[in-house]
Amino acid sequence: MKLIAPSILSADFSILGEEIRAVEKAGADWIHIDVMDGHFVPNITIGPLVVDAVRKVTDLTLDVHLMIENPGKYIQAFVDAGADLITVQVETCVHLNRVIQMIHQAGIKAGAVLNPSTPLSSIEWEIDNLDLVMLMGVNPGFGGQTFIPATLDKVRALRSVIQEKGLETLIEMDGGVSKKTIKEISNSGVDVLVSGSAIFGTDDYAETIESFRKLIA
């Protein structure tokens, strides 16, 4: 089953609770939360307090994506706030294995995220320990960007590695997922599809998510 994870980066934060309830009612599977620090990416978004607030309004899986420097320092704070899954950018982790262990030891699932230009070899020795690998379909930092098609080749290569190893690791795509791209992205082997502006930028979340499901059926 393909999972759809609306990214609250594109939600209306003045009514965030209502926005989350609306996409949940519309059929969302996960809630994707982009955490940015203004250092690793040129944007500042939210922290554990907002994750805690989101946790209070939904029982859906909270997929917390840390686009921050020194992510290991903040793992426990996001776990305590209610994250079900934390993904970290491999580019920020000098000791990726240690950070993944920290997340697992905290009792939740762990994933690694690769920017468009980061090779799969960066997780070659860690993939057996990952519940999920997220591939960025755009350069991280801002919503509404155009999907980078070359990412699909990386998805196919990653899917081959997962199958060869007999793993159950999920593949997630974040960035550029829309009605125009979702079918091809899904067909390449992606399990979890993150979409922000393509959902929250529409007038009817249920219609949008239903159209996504028809395209990837």
PDB file of C-alpha atoms in Angstrom:
ATOM      1  CA  MET A   1       0.000   0.000   0.000  1.00  0.00           C
ATOM      2  CA  LYS A   2       1.260   3.451  -0.917  1.00  0.00           C
ATOM      3  CA  LEU A   3       1.149   6.012   1.902  1.00  0.00           C
ATOM      4  CA  ILE A   4       0.353   9.693   1.454  1.00  0.00           C
ATOM      5  CA  ALA A   5       1.940  12.107   3.906  1.00  0.00           C
ATOM      6  CA  PRO A   6       0.839  15.754   3.680  1.00  0.00           C
ATOM      7  CA  SER A   7       3.638  18.126   4.720  1.00  0.00           C
ATOM      8  CA  ILE A   8       2.456  20.797   7.130  1.00  0.00           C
ATOM      9  CA  LEU A   9       5.170  23.100   5.782  1.00  0.00           C
ATOM     10  CA  SER A  10       2.487  24.295   3.349  1.00  0.00           C
ATOM     11  CA  ALA A  11      -0.398  24.373   5.835  1.00  0.00           C
ATOM     12  CA  ASP A  12      -2.005  27.519   7.250  1.00  0.00           C
ATOM     13  CA  PHE A  13      -0.310  27.770  10.654  1.00  0.00           C
ATOM     14  CA  SER A  14      -2.948  30.174  11.962  1.00  0.00           C
ATOM     15  CA  ILE A  15      -5.355  27.209  11.943  1.00  0.00           C
ATOM     16  CA  LEU A  16      -2.870  24.350  12.076  1.00  0.00           C
ATOM     17  CA  GLY A  17      -5.028  22.053  14.176  1.00  0.00           C
ATOM     18  CA  GLU A  18      -7.922  22.439  11.760  1.00  0.00           C
ATOM     19  CA  GLU A  19      -5.625  21.829   8.789  1.00  0.00           C
ATOM     20  CA  ILE A  20      -4.333  18.583  10.270  1.00  0.00           C
ATOM     21  CA  ARG A  21      -7.816  17.342  11.133  1.00  0.00           C
ATOM     22  CA  ALA A  22      -8.917  18.215   7.587  1.00  0.00           C
ATOM     23  CA  VAL A  23      -6.195  16.195   5.825  1.00  0.00           C
ATOM     24  CA  GLU A  24      -6.727  13.319   8.239  1.00  0.00           C
ATOM     25  CA  LYS A  25     -10.443  13.298   7.397  1.00  0.00           C
ATOM     26  CA  ALA A  26      -9.490  13.557   3.720  1.00  0.00           C
ATOM     27  CA  GLY A  27      -7.571  10.296   3.912  1.00  0.00           C
ATOM     28  CA  ALA A  28      -3.964  11.141   4.780  1.00  0.00           C
ATOM     29  CA  ASP A  29      -1.893   8.242   6.140  1.00  0.00           C
ATOM     30  CA  TRP A  30       0.929  10.161   7.857  1.00  0.00           C
ATOM     31  CA  ILE A  31       1.632  13.765   8.808  1.00  0.00           C
ATOM     32  CA  HIS A  32       5.027  14.965   7.582  1.00  0.00           C
ATOM     33  CA  ILE A  33       6.754  17.626   9.680  1.00  0.00           C
ATOM     34  CA  ASP A  34       9.706  19.531   8.216  1.00  0.00           C
ATOM     35  CA  VAL A  35      12.074  20.914  10.827  1.00  0.00           C
ATOM     36  CA  MET A  36      14.568  23.492   9.504  1.00  0.00           C
ATOM     37  CA  ASP A  37      17.181  25.464  11.419  1.00  0.00           C
ATOM     38  CA  GLY A  38      18.309  28.183   9.016  1.00  0.00           C
ATOM     39  CA  HIS A  39      21.805  26.674   8.909  1.00  0.00           C
ATOM     40  CA  PHE A  40      21.621  23.401   7.009  1.00  0.00           C
ATOM     41  CA  VAL A  41      18.876  24.904   4.848  1.00  0.00           C
ATOM     42  CA  PRO A  42      18.128  28.607   4.210  1.00  0.00           C
ATOM     43  CA  ASN A  43      14.848  28.571   6.086  1.00  0.00           C
ATOM     44  CA  ILE A  44      13.634  28.339   9.687  1.00  0.00           C
ATOM     45  CA  THR A  45      10.426  26.466  10.478  1.00  0.00           C
ATOM     46  CA  ILE A  46       9.386  24.708  13.678  1.00  0.00           C
ATOM     47  CA  GLY A  47      10.616  22.776  16.704  1.00  0.00           C
ATOM     48  CA  PRO A  48       9.441  20.256  19.311  1.00  0.00           C
ATOM     49  CA  LEU A  49       6.706  22.544  20.663  1.00  0.00           C
ATOM     50  CA  VAL A  50       4.826  22.434  17.361  1.00  0.00           C
ATOM     51  CA  VAL A  51       5.295  18.653  17.113  1.00  0.00           C
ATOM     52  CA  ASP A  52       3.802  18.380  20.596  1.00  0.00           C
ATOM     53  CA  ALA A  53       0.840  20.519  19.487  1.00  0.00           C
ATOM     54  CA  VAL A  54       0.328  18.371  16.375  1.00  0.00           C
ATOM     55  CA  ARG A  55       0.439  15.210  18.478  1.00  0.00           C
ATOM     56  CA  LYS A  56      -2.509  16.485  20.502  1.00  0.00           C
ATOM     57  CA  VAL A  57      -4.806  16.741  17.471  1.00  0.00           C
ATOM     58  CA  THR A  58      -4.078  13.502  15.579  1.00  0.00           C
ATOM     59  CA  ASP A  59      -3.250   9.850  16.081  1.00  0.00           C
ATOM     60  CA  LEU A  60      -1.684   9.559  12.632  1.00  0.00           C
ATOM     61  CA  THR A  61       1.995   8.686  12.332  1.00  0.00           C
ATOM     62  CA  LEU A  62       4.108  11.806  12.814  1.00  0.00           C
ATOM     63  CA  ASP A  63       6.977  11.669  10.347  1.00  0.00           C
ATOM     64  CA  VAL A  64       9.524  14.227  11.580  1.00  0.00           C
ATOM     65  CA  HIS A  65      12.191  15.249   9.065  1.00  0.00           C
ATOM     66  CA  LEU A  66      15.159  16.981  10.691  1.00  0.00           C
ATOM     67  CA  MET A  67      16.884  19.355   8.277  1.00  0.00           C
ATOM     68  CA  ILE A  68      19.147  20.662  11.019  1.00  0.00           C
ATOM     69  CA  GLU A  69      22.775  20.593  12.041  1.00  0.00           C
ATOM     70  CA  ASN A  70      23.758  18.320  14.946  1.00  0.00           C
ATOM     71  CA  PRO A  71      20.452  16.389  14.884  1.00  0.00           C
ATOM     72  CA  GLY A  72      21.636  14.008  17.601  1.00  0.00           C
ATOM     73  CA  LYS A  73      21.330  16.813  20.160  1.00  0.00           C
ATOM     74  CA  TYR A  74      17.588  17.067  19.574  1.00  0.00           C
ATOM     75  CA  ILE A  75      16.426  13.477  19.107  1.00  0.00           C
ATOM     76  CA  GLN A  76      15.026  13.038  22.619  1.00  0.00           C
ATOM     77  CA  ALA A  77      13.173  16.364  22.476  1.00  0.00           C
ATOM     78  CA  PHE A  78      11.314  15.320  19.342  1.00  0.00           C
ATOM     79  CA  VAL A  79      10.645  11.834  20.722  1.00  0.00           C
ATOM     80  CA  ASP A  80       9.193  13.383  23.881  1.00  0.00           C
ATOM     81  CA  ALA A  81       7.067  15.683  21.717  1.00  0.00           C
ATOM     82  CA  GLY A  82       5.406  12.686  20.059  1.00  0.00           C
ATOM     83  CA  ALA A  83       7.346  11.789  16.906  1.00  0.00           C
ATOM     84  CA  ASP A  84       6.719   8.243  15.651  1.00  0.00           C
ATOM     85  CA  LEU A  85       9.507   8.358  13.073  1.00  0.00           C
ATOM     86  CA  ILE A  86      12.533  10.632  12.821  1.00  0.00           C
ATOM     87  CA  THR A  87      14.575  11.010   9.660  1.00  0.00           C
ATOM     88  CA  VAL A  88      17.929  12.779   9.574  1.00  0.00           C
ATOM     89  CA  GLN A  89      19.915  14.175   6.674  1.00  0.00           C
ATOM     90  CA  VAL A  90      23.033  12.101   6.079  1.00  0.00           C
ATOM     91  CA  GLU A  91      24.846  15.301   5.121  1.00  0.00           C
ATOM     92  CA  THR A  92      24.519  16.568   8.714  1.00  0.00           C
ATOM     93  CA  CYS A  93      25.564  13.344  10.464  1.00  0.00           C
ATOM     94  CA  VAL A  94      29.259  12.783  11.046  1.00  0.00           C
ATOM     95  CA  HIS A  95      28.254   9.665  12.989  1.00  0.00           C
ATOM     96  CA  LEU A  96      25.126   8.453  11.191  1.00  0.00           C
ATOM     97  CA  ASN A  97      25.131   5.046  12.864  1.00  0.00           C
ATOM     98  CA  ARG A  98      25.222   6.641  16.313  1.00  0.00           C
ATOM     99  CA  VAL A  99      22.283   8.937  15.538  1.00  0.00           C
ATOM    100  CA  ILE A 100      20.208   6.076  14.102  1.00  0.00           C
ATOM    101  CA  GLN A 101      20.948   4.044  17.231  1.00  0.00           C
ATOM    102  CA  MET A 102      19.836   6.953  19.407  1.00  0.00           C
ATOM    103  CA  ILE A 103      16.496   7.109  17.617  1.00  0.00           C
ATOM    104  CA  HIS A 104      15.919   3.375  17.911  1.00  0.00           C
ATOM    105  CA  GLN A 105      16.943   3.348  21.561  1.00  0.00           C
ATOM    106  CA  ALA A 106      14.321   6.020  22.172  1.00  0.00           C
ATOM    107  CA  GLY A 107      11.744   3.509  20.959  1.00  0.00           C
ATOM    108  CA  ILE A 108      10.728   4.881  17.562  1.00  0.00           C
ATOM    109  CA  LYS A 109      11.554   4.278  13.902  1.00  0.00           C
ATOM    110  CA  ALA A 110      14.552   5.850  12.208  1.00  0.00           C
ATOM    111  CA  GLY A 111      15.355   6.921   8.676  1.00  0.00           C
ATOM    112  CA  ALA A 112      18.062   8.622   6.633  1.00  0.00           C
ATOM    113  CA  VAL A 113      17.485  11.373   4.070  1.00  0.00           C
ATOM    114  CA  LEU A 114      19.567  11.998   0.959  1.00  0.00           C
ATOM    115  CA  ASN A 115      19.679  15.265  -0.970  1.00  0.00           C
ATOM    116  CA  PRO A 116      19.417  15.044  -4.784  1.00  0.00           C
ATOM    117  CA  SER A 117      23.200  15.098  -5.266  1.00  0.00           C
ATOM    118  CA  THR A 118      24.032  12.760  -2.365  1.00  0.00           C
ATOM    119  CA  PRO A 119      24.907   9.244  -3.594  1.00  0.00           C
ATOM    120  CA  LEU A 120      23.350   6.051  -2.267  1.00  0.00           C
ATOM    121  CA  SER A 121      26.839   4.956  -1.214  1.00  0.00           C
ATOM    122  CA  SER A 122      26.466   7.320   1.760  1.00  0.00           C
ATOM    123  CA  ILE A 123      24.130   4.792   3.423  1.00  0.00           C
ATOM    124  CA  GLU A 124      25.677   1.593   2.048  1.00  0.00           C
ATOM    125  CA  TRP A 125      26.878   0.412   5.455  1.00  0.00           C
ATOM    126  CA  GLU A 126      23.847   1.637   7.375  1.00  0.00           C
ATOM    127  CA  ILE A 127      20.863   0.577   5.284  1.00  0.00           C
ATOM    128  CA  ASP A 128      20.336  -2.638   7.256  1.00  0.00           C
ATOM    129  CA  ASN A 129      19.574  -0.471  10.319  1.00  0.00           C
ATOM    130  CA  LEU A 130      17.127   1.878   8.618  1.00  0.00           C
ATOM    131  CA  ASP A 131      13.350   1.594   8.728  1.00  0.00           C
ATOM    132  CA  LEU A 132      13.081   4.125   5.935  1.00  0.00           C
ATOM    133  CA  VAL A 133      15.163   5.969   3.373  1.00  0.00           C
ATOM    134  CA  MET A 134      13.861   9.316   2.182  1.00  0.00           C
ATOM    135  CA  LEU A 135      15.062  10.728  -1.103  1.00  0.00           C
ATOM    136  CA  MET A 136      14.695  14.447  -1.708  1.00  0.00           C
ATOM    137  CA  GLY A 137      13.093  15.205  -5.056  1.00  0.00           C
ATOM    138  CA  VAL A 138      14.132  18.859  -4.718  1.00  0.00           C
ATOM    139  CA  ASN A 139      16.871  20.728  -2.908  1.00  0.00           C
ATOM    140  CA  PRO A 140      15.572  21.094   0.660  1.00  0.00           C
ATOM    141  CA  GLY A 141      14.532  24.323   2.290  1.00  0.00           C
ATOM    142  CA  PHE A 142      11.352  25.530   0.605  1.00  0.00           C
ATOM    143  CA  GLY A 143       8.038  24.095  -0.554  1.00  0.00           C
ATOM    144  CA  GLY A 144       6.562  24.290  -4.019  1.00  0.00           C
ATOM    145  CA  GLN A 145       9.720  23.456  -5.986  1.00  0.00           C
ATOM    146  CA  THR A 146       9.855  21.539  -9.280  1.00  0.00           C
ATOM    147  CA  PHE A 147      10.666  17.838  -9.074  1.00  0.00           C
ATOM    148  CA  ILE A 148      14.158  16.753 -10.205  1.00  0.00           C
ATOM    149  CA  PRO A 149      13.553  13.806 -12.624  1.00  0.00           C
ATOM    150  CA  ALA A 150      16.996  12.244 -12.114  1.00  0.00           C
ATOM    151  CA  THR A 151      15.850  11.290  -8.617  1.00  0.00           C
ATOM    152  CA  LEU A 152      13.798   8.479 -10.156  1.00  0.00           C
ATOM    153  CA  ASP A 153      16.967   6.639 -11.172  1.00  0.00           C
ATOM    154  CA  LYS A 154      18.116   6.822  -7.564  1.00  0.00           C
ATOM    155  CA  VAL A 155      14.782   5.370  -6.421  1.00  0.00           C
ATOM    156  CA  ARG A 156      15.138   2.416  -8.790  1.00  0.00           C
ATOM    157  CA  ALA A 157      18.698   1.781  -7.681  1.00  0.00           C
ATOM    158  CA  LEU A 158      17.688   1.929  -4.023  1.00  0.00           C
ATOM    159  CA  ARG A 159      14.755  -0.427  -4.613  1.00  0.00           C
ATOM    160  CA  SER A 160      17.158  -2.939  -6.179  1.00  0.00           C
ATOM    161  CA  VAL A 161      19.454  -2.781  -3.133  1.00  0.00           C
ATOM    162  CA  ILE A 162      16.535  -3.279  -0.739  1.00  0.00           C
ATOM    163  CA  GLN A 163      15.252  -6.264  -2.714  1.00  0.00           C
ATOM    164  CA  GLU A 164      18.703  -7.834  -3.045  1.00  0.00           C
ATOM    165  CA  LYS A 165      19.201  -7.611   0.706  1.00  0.00           C
ATOM    166  CA  GLY A 166      15.701  -8.861   1.480  1.00  0.00           C
ATOM    167  CA  LEU A 167      14.923  -5.796   3.592  1.00  0.00           C
ATOM    168  CA  GLU A 168      11.565  -4.227   4.409  1.00  0.00           C
ATOM    169  CA  THR A 169      12.947  -0.693   4.347  1.00  0.00           C
ATOM    170  CA  LEU A 170      10.454   1.851   3.057  1.00  0.00           C
ATOM    171  CA  ILE A 171      11.348   4.416   0.400  1.00  0.00           C
ATOM    172  CA  GLU A 172       9.925   7.907   0.868  1.00  0.00           C
ATOM    173  CA  MET A 173       9.954  10.797  -1.609  1.00  0.00           C
ATOM    174  CA  ASP A 174       9.831  14.393  -0.424  1.00  0.00           C
ATOM    175  CA  GLY A 175       9.672  17.323  -2.807  1.00  0.00           C
ATOM    176  CA  GLY A 176       7.880  17.991  -6.067  1.00  0.00           C
ATOM    177  CA  VAL A 177       5.146  15.387  -5.544  1.00  0.00           C
ATOM    178  CA  SER A 178       2.018  16.566  -7.361  1.00  0.00           C
ATOM    179  CA  LYS A 179      -0.715  15.307  -9.673  1.00  0.00           C
ATOM    180  CA  LYS A 180       1.736  15.709 -12.561  1.00  0.00           C
ATOM    181  CA  THR A 181       4.509  13.626 -10.998  1.00  0.00           C
ATOM    182  CA  ILE A 182       2.986  11.258  -8.453  1.00  0.00           C
ATOM    183  CA  LYS A 183       2.241   8.381 -10.838  1.00  0.00           C
ATOM    184  CA  GLU A 184       5.783   8.186 -12.204  1.00  0.00           C
ATOM    185  CA  ILE A 185       7.290   8.629  -8.737  1.00  0.00           C
ATOM    186  CA  SER A 186       5.107   5.872  -7.315  1.00  0.00           C
ATOM    187  CA  ASN A 187       5.856   3.519 -10.203  1.00  0.00           C
ATOM    188  CA  SER A 188       9.594   3.946  -9.688  1.00  0.00           C
ATOM    189  CA  GLY A 189       9.294   2.163  -6.342  1.00  0.00           C
ATOM    190  CA  VAL A 190       8.377   4.779  -3.741  1.00  0.00           C
ATOM    191  CA  ASP A 191       6.263   3.669  -0.747  1.00  0.00           C
ATOM    192  CA  VAL A 192       5.601   6.979   1.027  1.00  0.00           C
ATOM    193  CA  LEU A 193       4.730  10.131  -0.920  1.00  0.00           C
ATOM    194  CA  VAL A 194       5.168  13.471   0.817  1.00  0.00           C
ATOM    195  CA  SER A 195       3.219  16.380  -0.628  1.00  0.00           C
ATOM    196  CA  GLY A 196       2.848  19.878   0.749  1.00  0.00           C
ATOM    197  CA  SER A 197       1.638  22.656  -1.530  1.00  0.00           C
ATOM    198  CA  ALA A 198       0.028  20.180  -3.953  1.00  0.00           C
ATOM    199  CA  ILE A 199      -2.390  19.263  -1.139  1.00  0.00           C
ATOM    200  CA  PHE A 200      -2.613  22.290   1.152  1.00  0.00           C
ATOM    201  CA  GLY A 201      -2.650  24.648  -1.840  1.00  0.00           C
ATOM    202  CA  THR A 202      -5.946  23.198  -3.083  1.00  0.00           C
ATOM    203  CA  ASP A 203      -9.531  23.946  -2.096  1.00  0.00           C
ATOM    204  CA  ASP A 204     -10.557  20.321  -1.566  1.00  0.00           C
ATOM    205  CA  TYR A 205      -8.072  18.107   0.292  1.00  0.00           C
ATOM    206  CA  ALA A 206     -10.246  15.008  -0.023  1.00  0.00           C
ATOM    207  CA  GLU A 207     -10.553  15.390  -3.796  1.00  0.00           C
ATOM    208  CA  THR A 208      -6.806  15.932  -4.109  1.00  0.00           C
ATOM    209  CA  ILE A 209      -5.836  12.918  -2.016  1.00  0.00           C
ATOM    210  CA  GLU A 210      -8.409  10.762  -3.823  1.00  0.00           C
ATOM    211  CA  SER A 211      -6.989  11.864  -7.165  1.00  0.00           C
ATOM    212  CA  PHE A 212      -3.506  10.940  -5.901  1.00  0.00           C
ATOM    213  CA  ARG A 213      -4.748   7.456  -5.003  1.00  0.00           C
ATOM    214  CA  LYS A 214      -6.341   6.961  -8.420  1.00  0.00           C
ATOM    215  CA  LEU A 215      -3.121   8.013 -10.150  1.00  0.00           C
ATOM    216  CA  ILE A 216      -0.996   5.547  -8.156  1.00  0.00           C
ATOM    217  CA  ALA A 217      -3.526   2.707  -8.144  1.00  0.00           C
TER     218      ALA A 217
END
